[in-house]
Coordinates of C-alpha atoms in Angstrom, one line a residue:
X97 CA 152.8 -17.1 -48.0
X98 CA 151.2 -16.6 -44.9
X99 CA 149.3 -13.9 -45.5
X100 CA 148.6 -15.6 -48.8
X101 CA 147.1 -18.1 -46.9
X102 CA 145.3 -16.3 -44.4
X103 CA 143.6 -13.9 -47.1
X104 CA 142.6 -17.3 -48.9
X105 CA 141.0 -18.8 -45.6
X106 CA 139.2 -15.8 -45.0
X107 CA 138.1 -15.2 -48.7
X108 CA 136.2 -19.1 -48.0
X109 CA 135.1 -18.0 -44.9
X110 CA 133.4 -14.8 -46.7
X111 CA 132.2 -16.8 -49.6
X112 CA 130.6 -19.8 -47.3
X113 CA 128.9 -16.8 -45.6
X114 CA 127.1 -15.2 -48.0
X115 CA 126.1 -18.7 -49.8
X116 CA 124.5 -19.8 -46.8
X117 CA 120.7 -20.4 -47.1
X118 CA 118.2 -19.0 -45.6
X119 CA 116.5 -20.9 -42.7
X120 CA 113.7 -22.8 -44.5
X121 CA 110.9 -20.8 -42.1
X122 CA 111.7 -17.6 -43.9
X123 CA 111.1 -16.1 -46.9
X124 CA 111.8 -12.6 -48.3
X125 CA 109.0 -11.4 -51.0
X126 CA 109.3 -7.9 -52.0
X127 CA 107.2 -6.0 -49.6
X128 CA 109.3 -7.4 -46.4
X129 CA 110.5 -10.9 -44.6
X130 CA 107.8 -13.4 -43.0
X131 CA 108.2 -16.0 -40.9
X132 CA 106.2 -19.4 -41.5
X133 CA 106.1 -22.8 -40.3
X134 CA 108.0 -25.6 -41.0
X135 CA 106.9 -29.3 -40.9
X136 CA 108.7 -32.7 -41.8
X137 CA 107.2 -32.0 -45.7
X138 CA 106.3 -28.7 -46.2
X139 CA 107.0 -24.8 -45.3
X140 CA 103.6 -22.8 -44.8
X141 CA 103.7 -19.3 -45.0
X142 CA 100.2 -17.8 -44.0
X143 CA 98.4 -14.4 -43.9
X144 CA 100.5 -12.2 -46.4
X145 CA 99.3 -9.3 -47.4
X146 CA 99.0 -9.3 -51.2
X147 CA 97.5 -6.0 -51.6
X148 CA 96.5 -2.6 -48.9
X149 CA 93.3 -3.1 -46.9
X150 CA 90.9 -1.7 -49.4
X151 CA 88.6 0.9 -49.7
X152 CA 85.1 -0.1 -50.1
X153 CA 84.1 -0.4 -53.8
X154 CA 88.1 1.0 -55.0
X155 CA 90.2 -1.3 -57.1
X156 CA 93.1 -3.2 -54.7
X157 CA 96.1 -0.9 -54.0
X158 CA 100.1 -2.8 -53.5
X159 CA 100.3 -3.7 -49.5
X160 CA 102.4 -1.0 -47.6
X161 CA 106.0 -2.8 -47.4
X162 CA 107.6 -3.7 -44.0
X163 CA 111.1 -4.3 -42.5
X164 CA 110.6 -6.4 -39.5
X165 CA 110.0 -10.0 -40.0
X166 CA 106.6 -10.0 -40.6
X167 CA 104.8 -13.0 -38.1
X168 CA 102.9 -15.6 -41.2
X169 CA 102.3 -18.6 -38.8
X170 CA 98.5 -17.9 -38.6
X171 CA 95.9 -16.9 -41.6
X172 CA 94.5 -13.0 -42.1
X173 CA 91.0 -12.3 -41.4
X174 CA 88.4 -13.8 -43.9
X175 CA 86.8 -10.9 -46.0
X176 CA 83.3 -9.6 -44.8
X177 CA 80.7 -12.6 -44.5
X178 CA 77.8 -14.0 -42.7
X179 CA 76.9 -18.1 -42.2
X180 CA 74.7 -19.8 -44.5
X181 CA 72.9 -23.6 -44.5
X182 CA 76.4 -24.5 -45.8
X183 CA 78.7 -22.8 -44.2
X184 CA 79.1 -21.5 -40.9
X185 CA 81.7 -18.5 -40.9
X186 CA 81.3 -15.0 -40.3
X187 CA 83.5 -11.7 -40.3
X188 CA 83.0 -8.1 -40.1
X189 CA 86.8 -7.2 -41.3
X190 CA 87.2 -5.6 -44.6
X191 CA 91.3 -5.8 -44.2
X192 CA 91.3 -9.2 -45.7
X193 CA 93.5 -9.1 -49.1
X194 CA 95.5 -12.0 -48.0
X195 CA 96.9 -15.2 -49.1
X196 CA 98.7 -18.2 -47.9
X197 CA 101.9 -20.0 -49.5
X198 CA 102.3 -24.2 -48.8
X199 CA 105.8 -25.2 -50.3
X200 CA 107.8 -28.0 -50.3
X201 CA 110.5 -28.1 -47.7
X202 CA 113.2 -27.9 -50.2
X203 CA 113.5 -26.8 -53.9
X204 CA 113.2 -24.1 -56.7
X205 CA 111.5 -23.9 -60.0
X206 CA 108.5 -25.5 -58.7
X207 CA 105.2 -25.6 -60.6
X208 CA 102.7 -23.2 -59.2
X209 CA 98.8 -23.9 -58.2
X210 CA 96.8 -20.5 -57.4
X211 CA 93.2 -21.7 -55.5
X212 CA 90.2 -19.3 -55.8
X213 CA 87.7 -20.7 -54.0
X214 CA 84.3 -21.4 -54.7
X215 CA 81.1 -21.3 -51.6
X216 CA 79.5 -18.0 -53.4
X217 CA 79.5 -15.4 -50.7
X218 CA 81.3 -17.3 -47.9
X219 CA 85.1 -18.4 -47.6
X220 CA 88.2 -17.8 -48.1
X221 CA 91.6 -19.3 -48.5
X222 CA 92.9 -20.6 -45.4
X223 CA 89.9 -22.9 -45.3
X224 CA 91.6 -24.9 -47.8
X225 CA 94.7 -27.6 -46.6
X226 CA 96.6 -28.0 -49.3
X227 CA 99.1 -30.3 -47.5
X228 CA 98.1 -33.1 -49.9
X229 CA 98.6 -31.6 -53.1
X230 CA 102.3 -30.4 -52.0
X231 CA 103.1 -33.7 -50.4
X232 CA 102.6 -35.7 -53.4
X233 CA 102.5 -33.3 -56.4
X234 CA 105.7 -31.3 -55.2
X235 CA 103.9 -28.2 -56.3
X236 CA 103.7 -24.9 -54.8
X237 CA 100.2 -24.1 -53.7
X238 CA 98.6 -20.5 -52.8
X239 CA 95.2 -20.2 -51.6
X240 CA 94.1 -16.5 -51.7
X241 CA 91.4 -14.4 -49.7
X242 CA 89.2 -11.8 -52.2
X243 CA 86.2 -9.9 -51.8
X244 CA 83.3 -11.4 -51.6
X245 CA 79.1 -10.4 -52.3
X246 CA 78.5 -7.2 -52.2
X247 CA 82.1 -5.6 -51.2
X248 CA 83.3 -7.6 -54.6
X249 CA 80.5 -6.8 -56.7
X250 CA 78.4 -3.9 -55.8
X251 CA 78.1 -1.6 -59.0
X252 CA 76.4 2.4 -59.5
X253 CA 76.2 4.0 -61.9
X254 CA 79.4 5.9 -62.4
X255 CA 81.3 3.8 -60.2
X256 CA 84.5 3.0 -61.8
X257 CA 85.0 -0.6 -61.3
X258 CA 81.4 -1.8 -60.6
X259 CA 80.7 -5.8 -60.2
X260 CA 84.4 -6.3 -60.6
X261 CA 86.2 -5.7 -57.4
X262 CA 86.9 -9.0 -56.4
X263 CA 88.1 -10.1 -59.7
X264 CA 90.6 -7.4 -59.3
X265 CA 91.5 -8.5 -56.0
X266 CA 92.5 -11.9 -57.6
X267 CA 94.3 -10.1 -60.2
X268 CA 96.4 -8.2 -57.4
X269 CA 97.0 -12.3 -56.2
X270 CA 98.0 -13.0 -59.6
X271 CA 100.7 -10.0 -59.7
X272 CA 101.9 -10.5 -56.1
X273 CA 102.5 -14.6 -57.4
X274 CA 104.1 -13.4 -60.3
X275 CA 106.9 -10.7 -58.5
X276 CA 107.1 -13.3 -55.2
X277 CA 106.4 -16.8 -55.6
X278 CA 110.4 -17.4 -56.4
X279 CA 111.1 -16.7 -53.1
X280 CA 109.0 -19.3 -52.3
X281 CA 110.5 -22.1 -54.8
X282 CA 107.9 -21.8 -56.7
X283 CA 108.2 -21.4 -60.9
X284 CA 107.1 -17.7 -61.5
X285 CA 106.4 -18.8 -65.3
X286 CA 104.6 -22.0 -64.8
X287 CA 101.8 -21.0 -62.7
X288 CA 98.1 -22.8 -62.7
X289 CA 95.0 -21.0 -61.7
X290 CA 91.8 -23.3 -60.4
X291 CA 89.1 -22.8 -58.6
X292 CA 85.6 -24.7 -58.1
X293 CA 82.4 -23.4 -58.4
X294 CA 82.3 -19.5 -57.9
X295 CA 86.2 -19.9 -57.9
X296 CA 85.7 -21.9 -61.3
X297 CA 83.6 -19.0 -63.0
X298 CA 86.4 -16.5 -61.9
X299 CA 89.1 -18.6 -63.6
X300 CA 86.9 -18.6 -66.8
X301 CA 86.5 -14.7 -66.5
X302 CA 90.5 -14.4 -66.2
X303 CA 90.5 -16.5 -69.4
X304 CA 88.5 -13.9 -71.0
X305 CA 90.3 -10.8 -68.9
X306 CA 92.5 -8.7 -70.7
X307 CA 94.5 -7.5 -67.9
X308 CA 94.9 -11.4 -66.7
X309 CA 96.8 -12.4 -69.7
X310 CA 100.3 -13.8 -68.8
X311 CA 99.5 -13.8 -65.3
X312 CA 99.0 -17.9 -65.7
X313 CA 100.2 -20.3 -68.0
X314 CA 97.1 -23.1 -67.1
X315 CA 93.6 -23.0 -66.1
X316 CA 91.5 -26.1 -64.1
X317 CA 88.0 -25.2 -64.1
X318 CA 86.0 -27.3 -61.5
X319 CA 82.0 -26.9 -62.3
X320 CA 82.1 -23.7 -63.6
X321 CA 79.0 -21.7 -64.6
X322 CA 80.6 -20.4 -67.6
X323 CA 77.6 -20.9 -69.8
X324 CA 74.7 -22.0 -67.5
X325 CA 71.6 -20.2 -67.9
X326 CA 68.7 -20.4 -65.0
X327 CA 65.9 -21.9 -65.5
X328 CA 62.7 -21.0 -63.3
X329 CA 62.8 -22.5 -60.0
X330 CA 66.1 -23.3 -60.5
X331 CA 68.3 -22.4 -57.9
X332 CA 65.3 -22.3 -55.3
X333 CA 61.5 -22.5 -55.2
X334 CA 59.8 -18.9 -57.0
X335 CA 63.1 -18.1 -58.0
X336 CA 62.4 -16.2 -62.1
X337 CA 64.0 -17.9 -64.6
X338 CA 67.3 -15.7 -65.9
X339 CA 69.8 -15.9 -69.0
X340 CA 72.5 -16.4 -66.8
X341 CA 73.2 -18.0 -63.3
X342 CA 76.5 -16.4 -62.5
X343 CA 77.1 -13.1 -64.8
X344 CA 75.6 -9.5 -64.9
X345 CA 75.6 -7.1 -67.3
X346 CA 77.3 -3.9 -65.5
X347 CA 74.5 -1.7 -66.7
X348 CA 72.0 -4.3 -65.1
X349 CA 74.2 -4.3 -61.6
X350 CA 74.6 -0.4 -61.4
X351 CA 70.5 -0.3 -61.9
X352 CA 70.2 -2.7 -59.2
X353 CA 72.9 -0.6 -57.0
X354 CA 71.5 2.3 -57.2
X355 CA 67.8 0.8 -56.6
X356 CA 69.4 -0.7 -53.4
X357 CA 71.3 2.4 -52.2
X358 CA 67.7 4.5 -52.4
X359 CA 66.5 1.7 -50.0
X360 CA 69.2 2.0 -47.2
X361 CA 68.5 6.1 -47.5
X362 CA 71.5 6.9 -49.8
X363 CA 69.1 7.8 -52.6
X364 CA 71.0 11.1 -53.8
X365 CA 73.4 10.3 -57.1
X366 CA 76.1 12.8 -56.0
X367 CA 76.6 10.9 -52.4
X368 CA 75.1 7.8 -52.8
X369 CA 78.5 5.4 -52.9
X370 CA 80.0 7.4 -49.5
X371 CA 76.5 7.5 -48.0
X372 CA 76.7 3.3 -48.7
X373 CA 80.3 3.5 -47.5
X374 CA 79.5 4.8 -44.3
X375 CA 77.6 1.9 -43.5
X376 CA 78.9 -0.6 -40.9
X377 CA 79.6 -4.0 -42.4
X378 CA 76.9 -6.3 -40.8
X379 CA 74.1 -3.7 -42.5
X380 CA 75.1 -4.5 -46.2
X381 CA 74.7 -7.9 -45.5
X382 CA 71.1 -8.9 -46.9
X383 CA 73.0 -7.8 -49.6
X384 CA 75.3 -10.2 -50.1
X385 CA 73.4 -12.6 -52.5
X386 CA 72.1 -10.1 -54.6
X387 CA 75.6 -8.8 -56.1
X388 CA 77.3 -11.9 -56.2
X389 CA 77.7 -12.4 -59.8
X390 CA 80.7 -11.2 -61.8
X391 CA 80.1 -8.1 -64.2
X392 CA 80.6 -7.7 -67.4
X393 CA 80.7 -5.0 -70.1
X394 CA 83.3 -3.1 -68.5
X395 CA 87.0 -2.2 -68.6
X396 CA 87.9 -5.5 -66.5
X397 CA 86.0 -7.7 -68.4
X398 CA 84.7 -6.1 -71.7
X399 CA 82.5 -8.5 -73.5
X400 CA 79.8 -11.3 -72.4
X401 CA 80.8 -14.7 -71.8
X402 CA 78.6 -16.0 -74.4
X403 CA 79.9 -13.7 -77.4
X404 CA 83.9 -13.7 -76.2
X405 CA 84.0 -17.6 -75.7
X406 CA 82.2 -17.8 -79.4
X407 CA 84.4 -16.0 -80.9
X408 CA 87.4 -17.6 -79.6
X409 CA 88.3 -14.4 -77.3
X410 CA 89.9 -16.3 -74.9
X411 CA 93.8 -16.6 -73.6
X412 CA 95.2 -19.3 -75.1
X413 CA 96.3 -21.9 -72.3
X414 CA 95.8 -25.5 -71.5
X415 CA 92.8 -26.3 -69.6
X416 CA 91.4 -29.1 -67.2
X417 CA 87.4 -29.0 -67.3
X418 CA 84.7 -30.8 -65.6
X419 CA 81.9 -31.3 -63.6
X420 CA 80.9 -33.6 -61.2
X421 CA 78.2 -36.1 -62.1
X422 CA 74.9 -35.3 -59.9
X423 CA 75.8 -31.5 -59.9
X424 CA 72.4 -30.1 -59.2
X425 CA 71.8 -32.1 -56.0
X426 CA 73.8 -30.1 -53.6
X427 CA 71.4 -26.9 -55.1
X428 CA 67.8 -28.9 -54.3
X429 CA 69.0 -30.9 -51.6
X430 CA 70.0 -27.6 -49.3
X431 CA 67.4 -25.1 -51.2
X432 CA 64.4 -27.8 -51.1
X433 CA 64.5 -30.0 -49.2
X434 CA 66.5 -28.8 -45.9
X435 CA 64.4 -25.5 -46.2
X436 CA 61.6 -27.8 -45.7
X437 CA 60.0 -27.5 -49.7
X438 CA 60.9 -31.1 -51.1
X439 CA 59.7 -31.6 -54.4
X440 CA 56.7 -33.3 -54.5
X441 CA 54.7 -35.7 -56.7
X442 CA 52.0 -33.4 -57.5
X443 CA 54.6 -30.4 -58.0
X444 CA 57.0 -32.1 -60.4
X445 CA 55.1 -31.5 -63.2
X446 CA 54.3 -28.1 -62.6
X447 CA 57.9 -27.3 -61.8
X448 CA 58.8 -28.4 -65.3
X449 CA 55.9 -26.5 -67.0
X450 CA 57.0 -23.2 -65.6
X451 CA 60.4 -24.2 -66.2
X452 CA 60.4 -25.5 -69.6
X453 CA 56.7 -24.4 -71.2
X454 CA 55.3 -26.6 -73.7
X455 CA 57.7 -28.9 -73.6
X456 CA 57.3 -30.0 -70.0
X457 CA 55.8 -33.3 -70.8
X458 CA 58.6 -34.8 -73.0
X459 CA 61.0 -34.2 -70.1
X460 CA 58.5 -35.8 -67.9
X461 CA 58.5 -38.9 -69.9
X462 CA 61.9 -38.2 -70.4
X463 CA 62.9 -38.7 -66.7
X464 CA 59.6 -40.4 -65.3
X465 CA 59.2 -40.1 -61.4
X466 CA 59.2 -43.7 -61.4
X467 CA 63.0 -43.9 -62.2
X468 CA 63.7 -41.9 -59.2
X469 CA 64.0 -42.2 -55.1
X470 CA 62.0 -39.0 -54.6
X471 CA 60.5 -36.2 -57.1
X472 CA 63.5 -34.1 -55.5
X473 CA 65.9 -36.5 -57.0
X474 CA 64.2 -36.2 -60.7
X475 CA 63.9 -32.7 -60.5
X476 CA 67.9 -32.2 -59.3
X477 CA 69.0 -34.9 -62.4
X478 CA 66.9 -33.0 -65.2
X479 CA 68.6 -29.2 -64.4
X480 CA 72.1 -31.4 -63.6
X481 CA 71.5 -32.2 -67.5
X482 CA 70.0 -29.3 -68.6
X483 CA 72.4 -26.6 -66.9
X484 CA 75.6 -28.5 -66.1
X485 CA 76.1 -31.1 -68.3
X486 CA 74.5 -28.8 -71.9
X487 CA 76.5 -25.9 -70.6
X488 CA 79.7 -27.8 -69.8
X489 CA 79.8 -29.7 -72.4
X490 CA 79.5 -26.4 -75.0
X491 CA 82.1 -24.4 -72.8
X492 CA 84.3 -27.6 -73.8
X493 CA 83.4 -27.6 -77.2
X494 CA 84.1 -23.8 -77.7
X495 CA 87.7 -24.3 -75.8
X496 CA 88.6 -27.1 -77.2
X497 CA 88.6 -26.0 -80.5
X498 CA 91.5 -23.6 -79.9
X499 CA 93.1 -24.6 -76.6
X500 CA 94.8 -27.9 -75.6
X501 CA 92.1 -29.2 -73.4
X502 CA 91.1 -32.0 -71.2
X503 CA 88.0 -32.8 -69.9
X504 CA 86.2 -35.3 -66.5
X505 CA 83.4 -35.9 -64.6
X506 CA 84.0 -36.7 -61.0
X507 CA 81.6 -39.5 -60.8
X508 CA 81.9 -40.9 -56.6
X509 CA 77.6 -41.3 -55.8
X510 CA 79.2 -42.1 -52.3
X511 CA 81.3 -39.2 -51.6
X512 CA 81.8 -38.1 -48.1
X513 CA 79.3 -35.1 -47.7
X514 CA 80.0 -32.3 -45.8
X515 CA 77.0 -30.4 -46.4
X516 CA 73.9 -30.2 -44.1
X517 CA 71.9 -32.5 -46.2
X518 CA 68.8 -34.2 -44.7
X519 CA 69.5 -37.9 -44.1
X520 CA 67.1 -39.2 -46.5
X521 CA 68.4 -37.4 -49.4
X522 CA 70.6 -39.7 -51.6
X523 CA 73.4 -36.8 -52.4
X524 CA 75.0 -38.9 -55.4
X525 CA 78.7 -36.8 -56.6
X526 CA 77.0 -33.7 -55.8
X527 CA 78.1 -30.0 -56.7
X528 CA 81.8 -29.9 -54.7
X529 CA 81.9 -33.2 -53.6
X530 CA 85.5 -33.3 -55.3
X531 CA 87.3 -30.3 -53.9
X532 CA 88.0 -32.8 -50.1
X533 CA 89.6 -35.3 -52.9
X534 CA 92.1 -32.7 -53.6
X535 CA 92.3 -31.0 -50.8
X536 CA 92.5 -33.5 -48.3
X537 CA 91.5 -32.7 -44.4
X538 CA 90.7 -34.7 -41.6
X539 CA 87.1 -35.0 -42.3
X540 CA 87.8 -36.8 -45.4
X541 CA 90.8 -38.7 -44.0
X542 CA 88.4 -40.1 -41.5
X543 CA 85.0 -40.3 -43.3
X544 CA 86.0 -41.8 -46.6
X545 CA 87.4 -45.5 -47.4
X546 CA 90.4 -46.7 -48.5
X547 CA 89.6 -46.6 -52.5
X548 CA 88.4 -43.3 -51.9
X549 CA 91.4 -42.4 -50.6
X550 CA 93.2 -43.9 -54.0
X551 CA 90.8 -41.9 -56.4
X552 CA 92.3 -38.8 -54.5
X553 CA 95.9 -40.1 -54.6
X554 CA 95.1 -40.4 -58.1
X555 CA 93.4 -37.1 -58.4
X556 CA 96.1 -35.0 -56.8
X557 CA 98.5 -36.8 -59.5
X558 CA 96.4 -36.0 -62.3
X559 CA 95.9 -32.6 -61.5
X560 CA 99.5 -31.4 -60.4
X561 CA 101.1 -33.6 -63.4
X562 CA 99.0 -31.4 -65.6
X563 CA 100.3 -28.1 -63.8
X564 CA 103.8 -29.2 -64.5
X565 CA 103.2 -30.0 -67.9
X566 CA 99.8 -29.4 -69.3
X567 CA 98.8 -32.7 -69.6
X568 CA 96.6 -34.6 -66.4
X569 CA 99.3 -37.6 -66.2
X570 CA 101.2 -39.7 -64.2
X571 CA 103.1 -42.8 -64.0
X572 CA 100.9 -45.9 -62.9
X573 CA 97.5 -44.3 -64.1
X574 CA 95.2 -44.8 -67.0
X575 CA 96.0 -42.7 -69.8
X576 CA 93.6 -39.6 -70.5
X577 CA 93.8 -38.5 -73.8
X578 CA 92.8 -35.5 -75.0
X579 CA 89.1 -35.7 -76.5
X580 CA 88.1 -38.1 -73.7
X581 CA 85.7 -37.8 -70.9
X582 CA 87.6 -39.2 -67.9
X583 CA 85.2 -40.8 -65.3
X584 CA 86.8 -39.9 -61.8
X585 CA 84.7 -42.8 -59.4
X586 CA 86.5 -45.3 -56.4
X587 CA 87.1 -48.8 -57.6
X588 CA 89.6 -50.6 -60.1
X589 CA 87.4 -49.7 -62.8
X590 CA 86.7 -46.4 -61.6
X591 CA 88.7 -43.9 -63.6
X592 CA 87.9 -44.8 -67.5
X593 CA 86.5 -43.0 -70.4
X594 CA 82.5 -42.0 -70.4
X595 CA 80.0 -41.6 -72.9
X596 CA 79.3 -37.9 -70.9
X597 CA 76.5 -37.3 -74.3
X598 CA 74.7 -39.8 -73.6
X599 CA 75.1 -40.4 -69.8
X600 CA 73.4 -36.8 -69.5
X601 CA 70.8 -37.0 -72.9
X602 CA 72.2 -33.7 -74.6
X603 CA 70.8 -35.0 -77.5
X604 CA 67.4 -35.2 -76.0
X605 CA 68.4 -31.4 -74.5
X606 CA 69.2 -30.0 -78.3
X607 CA 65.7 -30.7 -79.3
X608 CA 63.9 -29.5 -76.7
X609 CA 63.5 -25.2 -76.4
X610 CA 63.6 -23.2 -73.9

């Protein structure tokens, strides 16, 4: 009996052993343990390596495993970038395939946000505090670093992979979520990709991707440039008009690669990539605008945007779509008027005839100066209707005709801005002015007011009840059915349904060419 008992006592000693829990700071994904940080809501978990460093202009390769707990208590380098008038960050370090894991303190099975982050050629994921969404949407949230300009979209001729490189990298993120974020809590098969901007046009090139299919289960697409085309003068003053703001054809990035490569002395075919490889990082940085958009027509991402979203080529998820509703500001207010060009009276109308041709006096009298604080203003709100809202509102049309889809317009004219606008220029809820809402941080804690503060409550609700189940809702907020425009503003009659036609004259847009 007493051994009996003694072999039983020591079989509960055994068993309590091995069911004891890891401490709540450490996690093991596949490639080797890391050591985050713990708070009183969440575990945080930054820095991992989802993929090798990579080679310049070479697809991602898996991240060398390690033994030793691996130190994840501060973020990786950002990928190679310079400031800009919006952003002031910079590095030279081309190891940068990271990401960053926020978790709830406690849990499994959790639904899963993936953040690609917009800012065009600056950024990267650990400039985003997701602390919020975890807090109250009890959601996992990874915010991932990728390739950026010309490191993720270079293209020559020849070079397998060309304008695609950072899309890969966020495919790599994708993978390493898949295989890992379990060990996280997080739900492996209910994982949401969103992004904003830039990070918005990646999520709609995923949804075309084949090799991206399974690797989500819901797409949010924050002011995405899906199907924006580029009018002259658009983006900034001189700037030629262009079919598309945010995609290349690869054929028309590998001509412009291998013009560029002749012009930094790597003109020979046959070494023309290592020649550009050799390179130091700060030297291909006037270059860093010039391949920024995606590429298609290639193995990653076969057919145009246009053609594939027409003919319903598209992974067949839920989606949250929307814009916000003075898009085009942020683009004249920072491009104008703080590079000291405001639009003025006298150039207004020649900005929409070599715009818009022949048909630059209807818009005129279509949005008369009169009706606006300054000629900058007009000419911002006539391409926020033209690009945004005609291209928006047909990427909707296209998705919603197959996927489950919902659709907003973050509408706050008083937003907290963040952006070095000059004083005078009324910002209105300007290209980005919703991504603080979601991801809250202490500028916006201490620069907005107390029914901003609600819109993001609700926000965050919306958008991590529609992770968990495909549909933006939660207890206590107005319903958002599918169909329906959901204005996003401050105020007790702030979030409700919006006439988005008419607020934005697409009607007035589909007759007028060009």
């Amino acid at each position: 009996m007493r051994i009996a008992a003694a072999f039983a006592a020591l079989l509960l000693v055994s068993t309590a052993c091995a069911s004891t829990p890891e401490p709540p700071d450490l996690a093991r994904p596949q490639a080797g343990p890391v050591r985050g940080l713990v708070t009183e809501h969440q575990r945080q978990f930054l820095g991992i390596p989802y993929a090798a460093k990579p080679v310049r202009w070479q697809a991602p390769q898996p991240a060398t495993p390690w033994t030793e707990t691996r130190d994840a208590t501060k973020p990786g380098s950002l990928c190679p970038q310079e400031g800009t008038e919006y952003a002031e960050v910079s590095s030279t370090d081309e190891d940068c395939l990271f990401l960053n894991v926020t978790a709830p303190k406690s849990g499994e099975g959790k639904p899963v946000l993936v953040w690609i982050h917009g800012d065009g050629v600056v950024g990267g994921g650990s400039l985003f505090d997701p602390a919020a969404l975890v807090r109250t949407g009890d959601v996992v949230v990874v915010t991932v670093n990728y390739r950026l300009g010309v490191f993720g979209a270079f293209g020559y001729p020849g070079l397998a992979g060309s304008g695609t490189f950072g899309l890969q990298d966020q495919q790599a993120a994708l993978r390493w979520v898949r295989d890992n974020i379990a060990a996280f809590g997080g739900d492996p098969g209910n994982v949401t990709l969103i992004g904003e901007s830039y990070g918005a046009q990646s999520v709609s090139a995923h949804l075309l991707a084949p090799a991206s299919a399974g690797l989500f289960h819901k797409a949010v697409m924050q002011s995405p440039m899906t199907l924006l085309d580029m009018p002259a003068g658009a983006l900034m003053p001189g700037l030629e008009a262009g079919p598309w703001l945010a995609w290349r054809s690869t054929e028309e990035v590998t001509g412009v690669g291998a013009a560029m490569a002749a012009q930094f002395g790597c003109a020979d075919p046959a070494t023309a990539v290592d020649c550009l490889r050799a390179l130091p990082v700060e030297q291909l940085f006037p270059l860093m605008r010039i391949f920024q958009a995606v590429a298609y027509g290639n193995e990653v991402l076969p057919d145009a945007p246009d053609s594939a979203y027409g003919q319903g080529k598209f992974h067949q998820v839920p989606v949250l779509l929307g814009t916000t509703r003075d898009e085009h500001r942020a683009f004249v207010g920072l491009f104008y008027d703080l590079a000291g060009q405001p639009v003025t009276a006298g150039q207004y109308p020649q900005l929409l005839r070599t715009a818009f041709g022949d048909q630059a006096e209807r818009i005129a009298a279509e949005y008369p100066l009169s009706a606006y604080p300054s000629p900058s203003v007009a000419w911002a709100d006539v391409l926020t209707d033209r690009m945004w809202a005609r291209g928006t509102s047909r990427l909707a049309e296209l998705i919603g005709a197959r996927n489950p889809l919902h659709t907003y317009e973050f509408a706050d004219r008083e937003a907290p801005s963040y952006l070095p606008f000059p004083d005078t220029f009324p910002t209105g809820a300007y290209h980005a002015a919703e991504v603080p809402y979601l991801f809250r941080d202490a500028g916006f804690e201490q620069d907005s007011t107390q029914p901003q503060k609600e819109l993001s409550d609700a926000m965050i609700r919306y958008w991590t009840g529609f992770a968990r189940t495909g549909a933006p809702a939660a207890d206590g907020l107005p319903p958002w059915p599918r169909g329906q425009v959901q204005s996003l503003a401050p105020g007790p009659a702030g979030i409700r349904p919006v006439d988005f036609a008419a607020e934005h004259r697409l009607d007035f847009w589909a007759g007028v060419a060009g």
